[in-house]
PDB file of C-alpha atoms in Angstrom:
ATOM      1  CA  UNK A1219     -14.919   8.111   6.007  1.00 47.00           C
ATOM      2  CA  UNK A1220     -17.159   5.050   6.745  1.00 53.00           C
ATOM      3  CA  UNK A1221     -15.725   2.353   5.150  1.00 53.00           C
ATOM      4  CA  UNK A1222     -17.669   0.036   7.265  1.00 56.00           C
ATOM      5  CA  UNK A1223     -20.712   0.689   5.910  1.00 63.00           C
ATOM      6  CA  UNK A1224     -19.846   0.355   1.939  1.00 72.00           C
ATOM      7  CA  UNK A1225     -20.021  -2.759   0.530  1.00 76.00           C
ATOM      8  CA  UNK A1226     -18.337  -3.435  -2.548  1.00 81.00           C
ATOM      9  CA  UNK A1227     -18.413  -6.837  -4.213  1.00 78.00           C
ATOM     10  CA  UNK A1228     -16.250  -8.427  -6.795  1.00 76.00           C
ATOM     11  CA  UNK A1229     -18.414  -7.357  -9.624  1.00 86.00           C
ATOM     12  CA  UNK A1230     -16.277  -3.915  -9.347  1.00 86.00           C
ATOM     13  CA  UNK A1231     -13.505  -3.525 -10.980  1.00 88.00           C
ATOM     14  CA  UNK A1232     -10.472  -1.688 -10.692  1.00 87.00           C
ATOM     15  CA  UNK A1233      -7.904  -1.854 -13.939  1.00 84.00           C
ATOM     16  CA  UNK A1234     -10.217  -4.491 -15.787  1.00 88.00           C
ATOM     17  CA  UNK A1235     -10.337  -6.998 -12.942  1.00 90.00           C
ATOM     18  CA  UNK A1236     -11.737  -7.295  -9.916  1.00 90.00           C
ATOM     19  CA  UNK A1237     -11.616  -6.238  -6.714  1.00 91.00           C
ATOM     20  CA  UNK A1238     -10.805  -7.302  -3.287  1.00 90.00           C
ATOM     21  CA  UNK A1239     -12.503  -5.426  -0.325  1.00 91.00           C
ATOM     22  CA  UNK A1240     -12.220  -6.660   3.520  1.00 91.00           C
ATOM     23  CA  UNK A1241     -13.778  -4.561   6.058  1.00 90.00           C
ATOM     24  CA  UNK A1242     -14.699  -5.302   9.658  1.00 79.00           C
ATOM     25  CA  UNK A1243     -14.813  -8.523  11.462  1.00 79.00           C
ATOM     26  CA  UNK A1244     -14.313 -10.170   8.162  1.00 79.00           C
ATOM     27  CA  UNK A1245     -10.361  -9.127   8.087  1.00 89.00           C
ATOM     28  CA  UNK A1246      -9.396  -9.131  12.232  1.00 93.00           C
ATOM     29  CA  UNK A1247      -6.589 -11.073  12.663  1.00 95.00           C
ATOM     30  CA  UNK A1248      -6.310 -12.597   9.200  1.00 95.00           C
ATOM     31  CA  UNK A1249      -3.240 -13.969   7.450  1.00 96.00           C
ATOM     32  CA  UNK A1250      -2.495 -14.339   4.043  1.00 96.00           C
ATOM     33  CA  UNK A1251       0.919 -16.120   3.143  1.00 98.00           C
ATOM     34  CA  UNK A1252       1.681 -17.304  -0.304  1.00 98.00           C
ATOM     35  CA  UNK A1253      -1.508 -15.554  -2.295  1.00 96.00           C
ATOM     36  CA  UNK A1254      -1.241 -14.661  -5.742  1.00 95.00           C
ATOM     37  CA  UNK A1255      -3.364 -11.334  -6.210  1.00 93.00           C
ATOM     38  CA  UNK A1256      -2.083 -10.618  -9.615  1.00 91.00           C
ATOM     39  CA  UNK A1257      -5.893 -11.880 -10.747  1.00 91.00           C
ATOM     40  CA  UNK A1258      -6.934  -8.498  -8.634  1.00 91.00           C
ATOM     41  CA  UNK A1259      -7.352  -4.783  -9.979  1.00 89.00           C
ATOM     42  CA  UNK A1260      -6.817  -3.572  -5.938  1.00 90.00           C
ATOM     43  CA  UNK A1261      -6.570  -5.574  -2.332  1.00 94.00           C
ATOM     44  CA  UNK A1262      -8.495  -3.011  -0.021  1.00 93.00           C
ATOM     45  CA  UNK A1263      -8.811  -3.708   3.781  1.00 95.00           C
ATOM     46  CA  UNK A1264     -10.671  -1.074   5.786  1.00 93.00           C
ATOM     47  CA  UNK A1265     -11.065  -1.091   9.734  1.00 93.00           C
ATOM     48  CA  UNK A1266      -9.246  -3.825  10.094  1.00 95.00           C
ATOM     49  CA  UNK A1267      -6.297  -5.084  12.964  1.00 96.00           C
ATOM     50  CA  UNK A1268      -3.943  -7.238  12.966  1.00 97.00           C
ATOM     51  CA  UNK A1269      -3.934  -8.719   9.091  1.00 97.00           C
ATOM     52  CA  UNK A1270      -0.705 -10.144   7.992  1.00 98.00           C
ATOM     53  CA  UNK A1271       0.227  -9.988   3.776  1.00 98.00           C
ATOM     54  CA  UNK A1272       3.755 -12.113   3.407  1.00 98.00           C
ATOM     55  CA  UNK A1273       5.067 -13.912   0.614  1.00 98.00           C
ATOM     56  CA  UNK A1274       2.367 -13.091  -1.475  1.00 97.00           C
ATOM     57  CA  UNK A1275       2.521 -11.634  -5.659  1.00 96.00           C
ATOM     58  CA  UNK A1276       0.486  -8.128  -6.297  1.00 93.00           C
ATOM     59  CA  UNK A1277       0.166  -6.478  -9.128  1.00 86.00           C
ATOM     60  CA  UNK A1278      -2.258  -3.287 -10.349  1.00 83.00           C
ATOM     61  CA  UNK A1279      -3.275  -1.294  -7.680  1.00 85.00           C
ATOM     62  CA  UNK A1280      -1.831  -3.390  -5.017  1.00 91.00           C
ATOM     63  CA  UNK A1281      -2.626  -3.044  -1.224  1.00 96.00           C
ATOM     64  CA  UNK A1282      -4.383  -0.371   0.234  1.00 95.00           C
ATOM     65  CA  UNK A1283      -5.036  -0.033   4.026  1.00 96.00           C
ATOM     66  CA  UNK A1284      -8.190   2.399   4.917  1.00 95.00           C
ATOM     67  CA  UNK A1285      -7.987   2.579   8.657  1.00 95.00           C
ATOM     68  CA  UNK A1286      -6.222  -0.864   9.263  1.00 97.00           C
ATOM     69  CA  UNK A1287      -3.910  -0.940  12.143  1.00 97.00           C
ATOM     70  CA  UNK A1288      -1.464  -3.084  13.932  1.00 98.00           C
ATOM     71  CA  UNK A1289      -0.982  -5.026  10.444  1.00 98.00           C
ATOM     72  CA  UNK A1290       1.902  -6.478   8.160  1.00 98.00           C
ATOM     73  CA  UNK A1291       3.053  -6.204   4.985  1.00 98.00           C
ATOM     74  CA  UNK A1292       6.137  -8.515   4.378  1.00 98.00           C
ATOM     75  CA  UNK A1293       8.438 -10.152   1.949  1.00 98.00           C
ATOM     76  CA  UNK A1294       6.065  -9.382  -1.085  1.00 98.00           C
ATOM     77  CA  UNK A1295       6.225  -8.965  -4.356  1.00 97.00           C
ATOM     78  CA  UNK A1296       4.703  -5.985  -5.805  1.00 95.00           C
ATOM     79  CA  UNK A1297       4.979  -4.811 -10.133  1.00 92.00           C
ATOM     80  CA  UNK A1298       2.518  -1.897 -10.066  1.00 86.00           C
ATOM     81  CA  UNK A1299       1.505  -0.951 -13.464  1.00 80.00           C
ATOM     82  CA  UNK A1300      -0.766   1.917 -11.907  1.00 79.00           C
ATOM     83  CA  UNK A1301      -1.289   3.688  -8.555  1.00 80.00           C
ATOM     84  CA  UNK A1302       0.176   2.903  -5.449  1.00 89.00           C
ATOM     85  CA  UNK A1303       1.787  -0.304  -4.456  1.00 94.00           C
ATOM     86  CA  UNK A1304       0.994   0.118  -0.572  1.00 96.00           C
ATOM     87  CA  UNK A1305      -1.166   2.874   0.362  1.00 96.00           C
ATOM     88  CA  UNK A1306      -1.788   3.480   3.848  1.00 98.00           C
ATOM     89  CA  UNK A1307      -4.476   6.184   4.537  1.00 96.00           C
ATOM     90  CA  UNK A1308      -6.525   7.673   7.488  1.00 94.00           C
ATOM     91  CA  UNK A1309      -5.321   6.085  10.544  1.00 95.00           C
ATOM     92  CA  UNK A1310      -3.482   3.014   9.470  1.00 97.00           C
ATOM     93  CA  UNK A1311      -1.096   3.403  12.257  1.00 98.00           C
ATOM     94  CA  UNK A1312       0.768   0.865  13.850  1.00 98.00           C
ATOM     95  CA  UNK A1313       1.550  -1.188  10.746  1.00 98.00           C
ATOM     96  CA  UNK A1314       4.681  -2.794   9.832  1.00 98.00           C
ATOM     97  CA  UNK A1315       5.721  -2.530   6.001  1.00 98.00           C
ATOM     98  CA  UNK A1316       9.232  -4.488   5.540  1.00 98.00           C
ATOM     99  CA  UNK A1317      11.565  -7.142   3.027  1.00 98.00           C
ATOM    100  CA  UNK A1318       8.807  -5.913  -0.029  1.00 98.00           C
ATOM    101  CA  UNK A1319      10.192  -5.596  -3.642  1.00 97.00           C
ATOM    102  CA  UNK A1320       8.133  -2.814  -5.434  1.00 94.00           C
ATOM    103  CA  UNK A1321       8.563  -1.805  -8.939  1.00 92.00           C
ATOM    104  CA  UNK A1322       6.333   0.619  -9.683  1.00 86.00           C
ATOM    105  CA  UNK A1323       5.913   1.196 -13.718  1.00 82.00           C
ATOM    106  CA  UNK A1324       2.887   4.275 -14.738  1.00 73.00           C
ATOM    107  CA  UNK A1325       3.159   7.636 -14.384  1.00 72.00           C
ATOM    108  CA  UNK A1326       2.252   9.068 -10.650  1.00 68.00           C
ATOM    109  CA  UNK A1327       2.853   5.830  -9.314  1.00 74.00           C
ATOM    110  CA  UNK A1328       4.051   5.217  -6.304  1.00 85.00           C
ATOM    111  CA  UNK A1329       5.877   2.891  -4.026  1.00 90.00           C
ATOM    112  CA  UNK A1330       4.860   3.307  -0.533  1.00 94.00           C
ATOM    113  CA  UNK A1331       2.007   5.845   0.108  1.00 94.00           C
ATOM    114  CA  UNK A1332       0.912   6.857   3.510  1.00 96.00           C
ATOM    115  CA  UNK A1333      -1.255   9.889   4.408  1.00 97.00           C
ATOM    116  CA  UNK A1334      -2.731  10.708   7.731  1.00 97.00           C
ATOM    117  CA  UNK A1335      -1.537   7.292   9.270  1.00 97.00           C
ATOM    118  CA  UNK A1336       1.088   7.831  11.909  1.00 97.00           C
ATOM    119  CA  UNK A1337       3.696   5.241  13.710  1.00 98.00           C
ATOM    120  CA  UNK A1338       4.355   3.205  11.328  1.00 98.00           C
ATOM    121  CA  UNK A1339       7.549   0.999  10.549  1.00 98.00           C
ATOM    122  CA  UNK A1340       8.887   1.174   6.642  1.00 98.00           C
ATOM    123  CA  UNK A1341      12.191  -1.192   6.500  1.00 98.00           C
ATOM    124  CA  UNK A1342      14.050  -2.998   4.229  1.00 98.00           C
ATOM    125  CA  UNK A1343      11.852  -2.657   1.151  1.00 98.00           C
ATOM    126  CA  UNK A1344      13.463  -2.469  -1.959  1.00 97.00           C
ATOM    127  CA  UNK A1345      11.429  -0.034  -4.468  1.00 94.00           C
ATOM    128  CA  UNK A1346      12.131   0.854  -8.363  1.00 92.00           C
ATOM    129  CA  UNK A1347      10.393   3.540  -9.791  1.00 87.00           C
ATOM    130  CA  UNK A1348      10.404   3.646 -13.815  1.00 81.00           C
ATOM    131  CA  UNK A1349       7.892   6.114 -15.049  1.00 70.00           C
ATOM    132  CA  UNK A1350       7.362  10.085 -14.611  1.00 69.00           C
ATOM    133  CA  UNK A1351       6.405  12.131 -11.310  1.00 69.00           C
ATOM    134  CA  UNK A1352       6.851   8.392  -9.227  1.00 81.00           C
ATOM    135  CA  UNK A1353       7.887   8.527  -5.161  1.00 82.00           C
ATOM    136  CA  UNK A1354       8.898   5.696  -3.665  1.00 86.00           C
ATOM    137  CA  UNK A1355       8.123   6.446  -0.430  1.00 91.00           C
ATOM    138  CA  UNK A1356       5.375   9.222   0.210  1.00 91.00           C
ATOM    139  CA  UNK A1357       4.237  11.019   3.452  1.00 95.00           C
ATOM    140  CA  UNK A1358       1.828  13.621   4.047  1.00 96.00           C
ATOM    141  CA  UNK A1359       0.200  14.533   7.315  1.00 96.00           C
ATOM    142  CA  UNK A1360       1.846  11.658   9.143  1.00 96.00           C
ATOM    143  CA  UNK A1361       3.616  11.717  11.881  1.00 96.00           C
ATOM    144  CA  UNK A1362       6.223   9.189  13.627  1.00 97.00           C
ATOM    145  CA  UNK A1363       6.833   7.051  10.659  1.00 97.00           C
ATOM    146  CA  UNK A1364       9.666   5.424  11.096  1.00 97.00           C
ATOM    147  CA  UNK A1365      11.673   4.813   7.505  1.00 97.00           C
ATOM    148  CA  UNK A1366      14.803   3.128   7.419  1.00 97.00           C
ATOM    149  CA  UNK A1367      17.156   0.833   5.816  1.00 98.00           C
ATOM    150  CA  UNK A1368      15.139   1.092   2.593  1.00 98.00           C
ATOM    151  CA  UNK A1369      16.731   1.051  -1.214  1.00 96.00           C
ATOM    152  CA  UNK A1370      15.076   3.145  -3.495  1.00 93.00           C
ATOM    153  CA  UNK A1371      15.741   3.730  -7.268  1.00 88.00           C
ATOM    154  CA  UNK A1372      14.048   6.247  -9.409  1.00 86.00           C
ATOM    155  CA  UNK A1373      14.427   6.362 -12.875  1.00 77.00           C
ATOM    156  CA  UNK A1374      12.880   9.365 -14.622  1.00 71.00           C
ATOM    157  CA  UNK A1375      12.575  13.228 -14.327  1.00 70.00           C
ATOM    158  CA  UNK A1376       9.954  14.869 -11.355  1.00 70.00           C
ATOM    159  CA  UNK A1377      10.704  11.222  -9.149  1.00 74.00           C
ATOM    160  CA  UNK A1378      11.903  11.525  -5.742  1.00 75.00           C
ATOM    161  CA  UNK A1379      13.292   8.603  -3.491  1.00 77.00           C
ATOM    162  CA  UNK A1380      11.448   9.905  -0.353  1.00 83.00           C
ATOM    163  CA  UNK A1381       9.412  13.035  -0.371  1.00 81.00           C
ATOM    164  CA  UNK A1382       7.618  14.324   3.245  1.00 83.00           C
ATOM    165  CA  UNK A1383       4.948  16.906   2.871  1.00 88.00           C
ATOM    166  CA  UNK A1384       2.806  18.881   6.073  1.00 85.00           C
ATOM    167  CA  UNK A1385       4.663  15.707   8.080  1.00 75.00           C
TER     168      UNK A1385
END
């Protein structure tokens, strides 16, 4: 993937509103405290280090790290009404996901996602899954990923807490 070298402005949208994509330079050792993204349809950061999300309100499509490393995601208030609330994919490693309240409402959504991203640290979130075929936390083809102290409800048939695939 070569996420540096798309650009996609704010004219895109994702869920009816738009969206918010970081890449490079741009995102290195950024902080956002206190933001409310619910005005967003998805938050994307791609090869990116070092960018800290606390105390901030998400809702939609939520956060996604594409290659993003060394990063937090704390004490953050996530209502997904579709797709994942924190997606980590294709090298985020290193990352630190912790204190987050996710309640993730549609069908195949998901609390924590993380595929191909390895060594990261998922603690103390609290997750609530209310539709059909939801995870709250996901890994596939991960390694090293540290979960722990996490409380996760799922409400509905085909939803599992935790589910680890090819990890």
């Amino acid at each position: 993937f070569h996420f540096t070298t798309n650009k996609i402005d704010s004219t895109n949208l994702a869920e009816g509103k738009s969206i918010n994509y970081t890449t490079g330079a741009d995102c290195n050792n950024r902080v956002i405290d206190n933001e409310d993204f619910t005005d967003k349809g998805e938050i994307i950061f791609a090869h990116c280090a070092n960018v800290t999300i606390k105390n901030s309100k998400l809702n939609l499509d939520g956060i996604n790290f594409f290659h993003t490393t060394n990063s937090t995601i704390e004490n953050n208030t996530f209502l997904t009404t579709s797709g994942y609330s924190i997606f980590l994919y294709s090298h985020s490693d290193n990352n630190l996901i912790q204190n987050n309240t996710i309640t993730a409402l549609s069908d195949y959504g998901h609390g924590i996602f993380i595929v191909s991203s390895s060594s990261n640290q998922i603690l103390d979130n609290s997750i609530e899954t209310n539709a059909d075929r939801n995870r709250g936390i996901y890994t596939a083809f991960s390694s090293m990923n540290n979960i722990s102290s996490n409380n996760i409800t799922t409400r509905e048939r085909h939803s599992h807490g935790i589910q680890l695939f090819a990890t």
